[in-house]
Tab-separated table of C-alpha atoms in Angstrom:
chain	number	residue	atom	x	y	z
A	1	UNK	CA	15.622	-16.531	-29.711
A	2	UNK	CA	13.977	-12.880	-29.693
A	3	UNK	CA	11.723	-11.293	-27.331
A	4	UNK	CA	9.550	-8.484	-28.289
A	5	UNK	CA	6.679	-6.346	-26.149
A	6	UNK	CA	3.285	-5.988	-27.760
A	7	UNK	CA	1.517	-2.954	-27.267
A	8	UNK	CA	-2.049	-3.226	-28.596
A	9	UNK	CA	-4.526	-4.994	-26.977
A	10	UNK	CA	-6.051	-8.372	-28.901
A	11	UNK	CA	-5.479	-11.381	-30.705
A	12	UNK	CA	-2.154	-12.350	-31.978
A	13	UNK	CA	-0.488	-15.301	-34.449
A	14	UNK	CA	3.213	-16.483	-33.926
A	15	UNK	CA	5.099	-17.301	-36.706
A	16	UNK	CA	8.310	-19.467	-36.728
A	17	UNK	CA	10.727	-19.576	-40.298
A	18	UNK	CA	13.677	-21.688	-40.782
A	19	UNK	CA	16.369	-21.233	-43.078
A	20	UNK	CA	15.836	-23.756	-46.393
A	21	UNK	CA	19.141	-24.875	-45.088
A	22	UNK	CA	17.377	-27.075	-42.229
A	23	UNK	CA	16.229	-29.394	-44.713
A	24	UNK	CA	19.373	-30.304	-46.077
A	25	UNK	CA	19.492	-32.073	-42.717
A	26	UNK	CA	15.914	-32.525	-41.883
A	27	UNK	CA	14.452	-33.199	-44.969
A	28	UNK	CA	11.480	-31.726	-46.082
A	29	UNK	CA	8.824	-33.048	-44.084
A	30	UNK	CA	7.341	-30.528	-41.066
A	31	UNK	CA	9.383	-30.860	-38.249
A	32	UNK	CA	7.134	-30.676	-34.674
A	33	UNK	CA	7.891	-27.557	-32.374
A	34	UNK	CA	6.658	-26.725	-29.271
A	35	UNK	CA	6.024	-23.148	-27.974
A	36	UNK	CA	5.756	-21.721	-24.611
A	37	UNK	CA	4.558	-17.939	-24.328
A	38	UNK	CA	4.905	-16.458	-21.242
A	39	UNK	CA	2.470	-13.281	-20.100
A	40	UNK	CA	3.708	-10.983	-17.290
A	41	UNK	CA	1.821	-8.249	-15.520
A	42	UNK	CA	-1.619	-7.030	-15.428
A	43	UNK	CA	-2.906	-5.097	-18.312
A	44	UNK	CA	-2.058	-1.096	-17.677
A	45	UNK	CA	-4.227	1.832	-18.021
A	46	UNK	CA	-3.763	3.195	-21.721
A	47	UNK	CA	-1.879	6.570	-22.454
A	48	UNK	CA	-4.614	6.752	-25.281
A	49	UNK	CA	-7.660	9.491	-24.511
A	50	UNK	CA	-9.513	8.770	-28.040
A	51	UNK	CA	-11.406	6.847	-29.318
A	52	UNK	CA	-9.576	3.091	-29.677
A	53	UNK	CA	-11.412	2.136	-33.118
A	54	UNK	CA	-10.078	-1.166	-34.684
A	55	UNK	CA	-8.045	-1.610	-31.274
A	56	UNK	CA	-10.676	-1.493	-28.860
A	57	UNK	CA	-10.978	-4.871	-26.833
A	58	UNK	CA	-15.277	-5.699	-27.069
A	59	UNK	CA	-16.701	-7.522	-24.094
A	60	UNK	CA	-17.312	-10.509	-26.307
A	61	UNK	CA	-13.219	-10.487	-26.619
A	62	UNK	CA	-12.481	-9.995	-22.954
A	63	UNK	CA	-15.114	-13.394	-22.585
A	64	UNK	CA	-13.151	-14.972	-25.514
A	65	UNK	CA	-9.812	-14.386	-23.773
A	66	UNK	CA	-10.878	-15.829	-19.877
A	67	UNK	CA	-12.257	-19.329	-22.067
A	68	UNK	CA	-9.119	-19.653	-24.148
């Protein structure tokens, strides 16, 4: 497995590939997979002093985030 650290604040997809060799012994049917995600930590201050842009987390998101 990999881990990796994500730096911006905001939504995110997951994507999962398998080699086309899996279906030589799966088939080619979808195969069911179940992912955990685990989230450490509080949410630091930013090193950032401008303006966020595109990156900057709305209080509509923050609401969006706390409901799931």
């Amino acid at each position: 497995s990999q881990v990796n650290t994500l730096r911006f604040a905001g939504w995110y997809y997951l994507s999962v590939t398998l080699s086309p060799k899996v279906a030589e012994s799966y088939g080619k049917d979808p195969i069911v997979l179940t992912m955990s995600v685990q989230v450490k930590n509080k949410a630091g201050a930013s090193p950032y002093e401008g303006d966020p842009g595109i990156f900057a987390v709305t209080d509509k998101d923050k609401e969006l985030a706390e409901s799931g």
